[in-house]
mmCIF file of C-alpha atoms in Angstrom:
data_model
loop_
_atom_site.group_PDB
_atom_site.id
_atom_site.type_symbol
_atom_site.label_atom_id
_atom_site.label_comp_id
_atom_site.label_asym_id
_atom_site.label_seq_id
_atom_site.Cartn_x
_atom_site.Cartn_y
_atom_site.Cartn_z
ATOM 1 C CA MET E 452 -4.868 1.804 15.057
ATOM 2 C CA SER E 453 -1.620 3.330 13.833
ATOM 3 C CA VAL E 454 0.803 0.861 12.243
ATOM 4 C CA PHE E 455 3.454 2.484 14.642
ATOM 5 C CA ASP E 456 1.366 0.743 17.528
ATOM 6 C CA ASP E 457 -0.289 -2.184 16.077
ATOM 7 C CA PRO E 458 1.768 -5.428 16.661
ATOM 8 C CA GLY E 459 -0.491 -7.539 14.251
ATOM 9 C CA HIS E 460 -0.139 -5.140 11.339
ATOM 10 C CA PHE E 461 2.671 -6.978 9.407
ATOM 11 C CA GLY E 462 1.260 -10.404 9.740
ATOM 12 C CA ARG E 463 -2.056 -9.407 8.454
ATOM 13 C CA LEU E 464 -0.713 -7.647 5.588
ATOM 14 C CA TRP E 465 1.835 -10.190 4.462
ATOM 15 C CA ALA E 466 0.896 -13.469 5.839
ATOM 16 C CA ASP E 467 -0.478 -14.609 2.331
ATOM 17 C CA THR E 468 3.033 -13.636 0.552
ATOM 18 C CA TYR E 469 5.521 -14.142 3.196
ATOM 19 C CA ASP E 470 6.659 -17.453 2.260
ATOM 20 C CA LEU E 471 6.802 -16.865 -1.633
ATOM 21 C CA PRO E 472 9.985 -18.008 -3.098
ATOM 22 C CA GLY E 473 12.637 -15.104 -3.451
ATOM 23 C CA GLY E 474 11.219 -13.049 -0.822
ATOM 24 C CA LEU E 475 13.280 -14.367 2.201
ATOM 25 C CA PRO E 476 16.897 -15.747 2.756
ATOM 26 C CA ASP E 477 17.697 -19.385 3.092
ATOM 27 C CA PRO E 478 17.000 -20.063 6.816
ATOM 28 C CA ALA E 479 19.486 -22.843 6.713
ATOM 29 C CA PRO E 480 22.489 -21.090 8.131
ATOM 30 C CA ALA E 481 20.344 -19.429 10.883
ATOM 31 C CA VAL E 482 19.132 -22.931 11.964
ATOM 32 C CA GLU E 483 22.547 -24.381 12.240
ATOM 33 C CA PHE E 484 23.656 -21.542 14.283
ATOM 34 C CA LEU E 485 20.722 -21.229 16.478
ATOM 35 C CA ALA E 486 20.537 -25.138 17.090
ATOM 36 C CA GLU E 487 24.016 -25.219 18.512
ATOM 37 C CA LEU E 488 23.159 -22.558 20.947
ATOM 38 C CA ALA E 489 19.836 -23.921 21.996
ATOM 39 C CA GLY E 490 21.338 -27.359 23.172
ATOM 40 C CA ASP E 491 18.389 -29.551 24.454
ATOM 41 C CA GLY E 492 16.206 -26.464 24.559
ATOM 42 C CA PRO E 493 13.493 -25.065 25.064
ATOM 43 C CA ALA E 494 13.996 -22.400 22.752
ATOM 44 C CA LEU E 495 11.567 -19.236 22.237
ATOM 45 C CA GLU E 496 11.099 -17.437 18.727
ATOM 46 C CA LEU E 497 9.711 -14.029 19.137
ATOM 47 C CA ALA E 498 7.495 -13.256 15.974
ATOM 48 C CA ILE E 499 7.600 -16.876 15.122
ATOM 49 C CA GLY E 500 5.577 -16.048 11.799
ATOM 50 C CA THR E 501 5.106 -19.057 9.428
ATOM 51 C CA GLY E 502 7.693 -21.291 11.129
ATOM 52 C CA ARG E 503 10.403 -20.499 8.459
ATOM 53 C CA VAL E 504 13.080 -20.939 11.256
ATOM 54 C CA ALA E 505 11.108 -22.714 14.075
ATOM 55 C CA LEU E 506 9.901 -25.813 12.143
ATOM 56 C CA PRO E 507 13.439 -26.784 11.011
ATOM 57 C CA LEU E 508 14.696 -26.276 14.561
ATOM 58 C CA ALA E 509 11.908 -28.787 15.783
ATOM 59 C CA GLU E 510 12.783 -31.288 13.125
ATOM 60 C CA ARG E 511 16.263 -31.284 14.872
ATOM 61 C CA GLY E 512 14.659 -32.334 17.969
ATOM 62 C CA ILE E 513 14.799 -28.909 19.846
ATOM 63 C CA ALA E 514 11.601 -28.027 21.864
ATOM 64 C CA VAL E 515 10.691 -24.647 20.198
ATOM 65 C CA GLU E 516 7.811 -22.268 21.342
ATOM 66 C CA GLY E 517 6.894 -19.038 19.867
ATOM 67 C CA VAL E 518 5.196 -15.581 20.263
ATOM 68 C CA GLU E 519 3.234 -14.165 17.251
ATOM 69 C CA ALA E 520 0.926 -11.200 17.160
ATOM 70 C CA SER E 521 -0.789 -12.200 14.070
ATOM 71 C CA PRO E 522 -3.073 -15.338 14.012
ATOM 72 C CA GLU E 523 -2.962 -15.176 10.138
ATOM 73 C CA MET E 524 0.734 -15.973 10.308
ATOM 74 C CA VAL E 525 0.138 -18.772 12.972
ATOM 75 C CA ALA E 526 -2.374 -20.361 10.751
ATOM 76 C CA LYS E 527 0.003 -20.489 7.558
ATOM 77 C CA MET E 528 2.583 -22.387 10.070
ATOM 78 C CA ARG E 529 -0.179 -24.493 11.417
ATOM 79 C CA ALA E 530 -0.709 -25.805 7.770
ATOM 80 C CA LYS E 531 2.764 -26.863 7.356
ATOM 81 C CA PRO E 532 3.913 -30.460 8.493
ATOM 82 C CA GLY E 533 4.747 -30.216 12.125
ATOM 83 C CA GLY E 534 3.377 -26.811 12.489
ATOM 84 C CA GLY E 535 0.522 -27.935 14.839
ATOM 85 C CA ASP E 536 2.913 -29.348 17.295
ATOM 86 C CA ILE E 537 4.638 -25.874 18.224
ATOM 87 C CA PRO E 538 3.122 -23.967 21.166
ATOM 88 C CA VAL E 539 2.471 -20.300 20.185
ATOM 89 C CA ALA E 540 1.221 -17.740 22.374
ATOM 90 C CA ILE E 541 -0.596 -15.011 20.469
ATOM 91 C CA GLY E 542 0.469 -11.491 21.755
ATOM 92 C CA ASP E 543 2.849 -8.718 21.319
ATOM 93 C CA MET E 544 6.499 -9.928 21.286
ATOM 94 C CA ALA E 545 7.569 -6.991 23.468
ATOM 95 C CA ASP E 546 5.414 -8.452 26.258
ATOM 96 C CA VAL E 547 6.987 -11.917 25.782
ATOM 97 C CA PRO E 548 3.625 -13.599 27.108
ATOM 98 C CA VAL E 549 5.259 -16.808 28.178
ATOM 99 C CA THR E 550 6.712 -18.159 31.483
ATOM 100 C CA GLY E 551 10.004 -20.168 30.568
ATOM 101 C CA PRO E 552 12.755 -20.584 31.470
ATOM 102 C CA TYR E 553 14.425 -20.832 28.027
ATOM 103 C CA THR E 554 18.136 -21.632 27.137
ATOM 104 C CA MET E 555 17.534 -19.504 24.177
ATOM 105 C CA ALA E 556 15.301 -16.795 22.754
ATOM 106 C CA TYR E 557 15.980 -15.320 19.289
ATOM 107 C CA LEU E 558 14.717 -12.605 17.108
ATOM 108 C CA VAL E 559 15.776 -12.851 13.385
ATOM 109 C CA PHE E 560 15.403 -10.880 10.027
ATOM 110 C CA ASN E 561 15.484 -7.365 11.533
ATOM 111 C CA THR E 562 12.228 -8.147 13.534
ATOM 112 C CA LEU E 563 13.454 -6.212 16.583
ATOM 113 C CA PHE E 564 13.019 -3.067 14.455
ATOM 114 C CA ASN E 565 9.375 -3.877 13.748
ATOM 115 C CA LEU E 566 8.776 -2.768 17.457
ATOM 116 C CA VAL E 567 8.596 1.043 16.296
ATOM 117 C CA ARG E 568 8.400 2.576 19.885
ATOM 118 C CA ALA E 569 11.701 2.908 21.862
ATOM 119 C CA ARG E 570 9.917 1.941 25.082
ATOM 120 C CA ARG E 571 8.635 -1.337 23.330
ATOM 121 C CA GLN E 572 12.126 -2.255 22.237
ATOM 122 C CA ALA E 573 13.343 -2.021 25.860
ATOM 123 C CA ASP E 574 10.235 -3.866 27.197
ATOM 124 C CA CYS E 575 11.187 -6.713 24.830
ATOM 125 C CA PHE E 576 14.809 -7.022 26.140
ATOM 126 C CA ARG E 577 13.404 -6.826 29.830
ATOM 127 C CA ASN E 578 10.803 -9.494 29.307
ATOM 128 C CA VAL E 579 13.246 -11.732 27.557
ATOM 129 C CA ALA E 580 15.712 -11.474 30.308
ATOM 130 C CA ARG E 581 12.669 -12.427 32.853
ATOM 131 C CA VAL E 582 12.126 -15.761 30.980
ATOM 132 C CA LEU E 583 15.638 -16.798 30.241
ATOM 133 C CA ALA E 584 17.204 -19.648 32.262
ATOM 134 C CA PRO E 585 20.646 -18.573 33.944
ATOM 135 C CA GLY E 586 23.127 -18.131 31.287
ATOM 136 C CA GLY E 587 20.423 -18.371 28.628
ATOM 137 C CA ALA E 588 21.175 -16.550 25.199
ATOM 138 C CA PHE E 589 19.271 -13.879 23.495
ATOM 139 C CA VAL E 590 20.137 -13.882 19.728
ATOM 140 C CA ILE E 591 19.395 -10.749 17.364
ATOM 141 C CA GLU E 592 19.793 -10.430 13.655
ATOM 142 C CA THR E 593 19.443 -6.958 12.318
ATOM 143 C CA PHE E 594 20.840 -4.932 9.469
ATOM 144 C CA VAL E 595 23.189 -2.059 10.292
ATOM 145 C CA PRO E 596 21.661 1.286 9.386
ATOM 146 C CA ASP E 597 23.482 3.355 6.583
ATOM 147 C CA PRO E 598 22.652 6.773 6.542
ATOM 148 C CA ALA E 599 23.356 6.854 2.667
ATOM 149 C CA ASP E 600 20.329 4.781 2.338
ATOM 150 C CA PHE E 601 17.795 7.336 3.792
ATOM 151 C CA ASP E 602 18.485 9.693 0.901
ATOM 152 C CA ARG E 603 18.293 6.925 -1.629
ATOM 153 C CA ASP E 604 15.016 5.509 -0.188
ATOM 154 C CA GLU E 605 13.430 8.769 -0.108
ATOM 155 C CA GLN E 606 13.145 8.977 -3.824
ATOM 156 C CA VAL E 607 9.982 7.612 -5.504
ATOM 157 C CA GLN E 608 10.537 3.822 -6.472
ATOM 158 C CA ILE E 609 8.557 2.261 -9.255
ATOM 159 C CA ARG E 610 8.018 -1.244 -8.270
ATOM 160 C CA GLU E 611 5.790 -2.559 -10.996
ATOM 161 C CA VAL E 612 3.942 -1.290 -14.073
ATOM 162 C CA THR E 613 1.510 -3.128 -16.352
ATOM 163 C CA GLU E 614 -1.225 -2.459 -18.636
ATOM 164 C CA ASP E 615 -3.677 -2.604 -15.749
ATOM 165 C CA SER E 616 -1.906 -1.482 -12.529
ATOM 166 C CA ALA E 617 1.190 0.431 -11.301
ATOM 167 C CA THR E 618 2.924 0.192 -7.849
ATOM 168 C CA ILE E 619 5.273 2.766 -6.251
ATOM 169 C CA ARG E 620 7.005 2.847 -2.954
ATOM 170 C CA LEU E 621 7.722 6.023 -0.858
ATOM 171 C CA HIS E 622 9.642 6.346 2.311
ATOM 172 C CA ARG E 623 9.509 9.074 5.139
ATOM 173 C CA TYR E 624 12.301 9.169 7.528
ATOM 174 C CA ASP E 625 12.402 10.714 11.081
ATOM 175 C CA ARG E 626 16.115 10.578 11.779
ATOM 176 C CA GLU E 627 15.658 12.130 15.198
ATOM 177 C CA ALA E 628 13.221 9.312 16.201
ATOM 178 C CA GLN E 629 15.221 6.748 14.256
ATOM 179 C CA THR E 630 12.074 5.522 12.435
ATOM 180 C CA PHE E 631 10.848 5.244 8.970
ATOM 181 C CA LEU E 632 7.220 4.740 7.313
ATOM 182 C CA ARG E 633 7.195 3.004 4.090
ATOM 183 C CA GLN E 634 4.099 3.343 1.823
ATOM 184 C CA THR E 635 3.676 0.855 -1.078
ATOM 185 C CA ILE E 636 0.727 2.156 -3.234
ATOM 186 C CA THR E 637 -0.889 0.137 -6.023
ATOM 187 C CA PHE E 638 -3.356 1.771 -8.481
ATOM 188 C CA HIS E 639 -5.459 -0.470 -10.604
ATOM 189 C CA SER E 640 -9.078 -0.530 -12.019
ATOM 190 C CA ALA E 641 -10.453 -1.726 -8.591
ATOM 191 C CA GLY E 642 -9.229 1.193 -6.789
ATOM 192 C CA VAL E 643 -6.104 2.141 -4.635
ATOM 193 C CA HIS E 644 -4.324 -0.242 -2.261
ATOM 194 C CA LEU E 645 -2.138 1.004 0.582
ATOM 195 C CA HIS E 646 0.498 -0.987 2.283
ATOM 196 C CA PRO E 647 2.102 0.848 5.086
ATOM 197 C CA PHE E 648 5.191 -0.492 7.082
ATOM 198 C CA ALA E 649 7.220 0.926 9.749
ATOM 199 C CA MET E 650 10.604 0.385 11.615
ATOM 200 C CA ARG E 651 12.830 1.818 14.234
ATOM 201 C CA TYR E 652 16.189 1.224 13.354
ATOM 202 C CA LEU E 653 19.028 0.921 15.973
ATOM 203 C CA TRP E 654 22.885 0.534 15.575
ATOM 204 C CA PRO E 655 24.528 -2.180 17.296
ATOM 205 C CA GLU E 656 25.993 -0.088 20.144
ATOM 206 C CA GLN E 657 22.370 1.009 20.813
ATOM 207 C CA ILE E 658 21.081 -2.620 20.972
ATOM 208 C CA ASP E 659 24.113 -3.565 23.365
ATOM 209 C CA GLU E 660 22.724 -0.624 25.507
ATOM 210 C CA LEU E 661 19.253 -2.001 25.670
ATOM 211 C CA ALA E 662 20.683 -5.457 26.612
ATOM 212 C CA GLU E 663 22.885 -4.141 29.225
ATOM 213 C CA GLN E 664 19.902 -2.310 30.782
ATOM 214 C CA ALA E 665 18.099 -5.552 30.930
ATOM 215 C CA GLY E 666 20.966 -7.492 32.564
ATOM 216 C CA LEU E 667 22.138 -9.239 29.455
ATOM 217 C CA ARG E 668 25.751 -8.946 28.126
ATOM 218 C CA LEU E 669 27.200 -9.138 24.766
ATOM 219 C CA THR E 670 29.255 -12.375 24.343
ATOM 220 C CA GLU E 671 29.386 -12.850 20.498
ATOM 221 C CA ARG E 672 28.904 -10.777 17.445
ATOM 222 C CA TYR E 673 29.143 -11.780 13.808
ATOM 223 C CA ALA E 674 28.632 -10.360 10.338
ATOM 224 C CA ASP E 675 26.509 -13.507 9.263
ATOM 225 C CA TRP E 676 25.314 -16.568 10.419
ATOM 226 C CA ASP E 677 28.237 -18.200 9.084
ATOM 227 C CA ARG E 678 30.205 -16.488 11.840
ATOM 228 C CA SER E 679 32.240 -14.181 9.598
ATOM 229 C CA PRO E 680 33.919 -11.514 11.673
ATOM 230 C CA SER E 681 32.047 -8.403 12.280
ATOM 231 C CA GLY E 682 33.650 -5.202 11.345
ATOM 232 C CA PRO E 683 33.098 -1.594 10.731
ATOM 233 C CA ASP E 684 31.952 -2.296 6.969
ATOM 234 C CA SER E 685 29.502 -4.982 8.106
ATOM 235 C CA THR E 686 25.995 -4.427 6.630
ATOM 236 C CA ALA E 687 24.368 -6.682 9.254
ATOM 237 C CA HIS E 688 25.077 -8.299 12.563
ATOM 238 C CA ILE E 689 24.208 -11.481 14.513
ATOM 239 C CA SER E 690 24.523 -10.681 18.218
ATOM 240 C CA VAL E 691 24.544 -13.148 21.171
ATOM 241 C CA TYR E 692 23.615 -11.875 24.655
ATOM 242 C CA ARG E 693 23.617 -13.957 27.842
ATOM 243 C CA LEU E 694 21.851 -13.599 31.037
ATOM 244 C CA GLY E 695 24.153 -13.092 34.032
#
């Protein structure tokens, strides 16, 4: 199955390295922000992964549930303290295979863009709206695309060179479809290993349109989890959409 259509691909590829130090931002600001919105819950994390955000929320007494396409990722969460107590539906996050209702659903760290087909991004918003309680919030965190990055990324990047191996990274952009395919290739004595990854990126205004089509309205937008004002030079955004 193509990486463009396989919802579990990311988890199978990265489950063993996802939580390594230095790989992901500190979840504390996101947890603080989301805890305030969730109230008494329950809250739903799409692509819950290894529980990086969900577990600290649960420690605050918020009832958290999750959706995750990768059993490998969920196994990593289950091995952590409290990880066995969070209900998780194994499935495609675009289908939102749960019933709710939830006071809040959230998608962090650009994960919306892991849905690489436009119709599946639209499905995700529509299905989130289906399981939100009246007035419930859907929180999205993504980067703001910078076209200048496209040309920079299309150069061959040398990731690591040792006496025994070499790793390079390449990108292929489809500007019309707003997608990219990234291939990380490692050469060593045991052979060649390919690590493909794909995204469909959106500008904030396009995400607003998806939300509106699903019956959700934008109520807040910030440049980061600390609620810094969002502006034309912001490289990321935290957007809050509400039902009704």
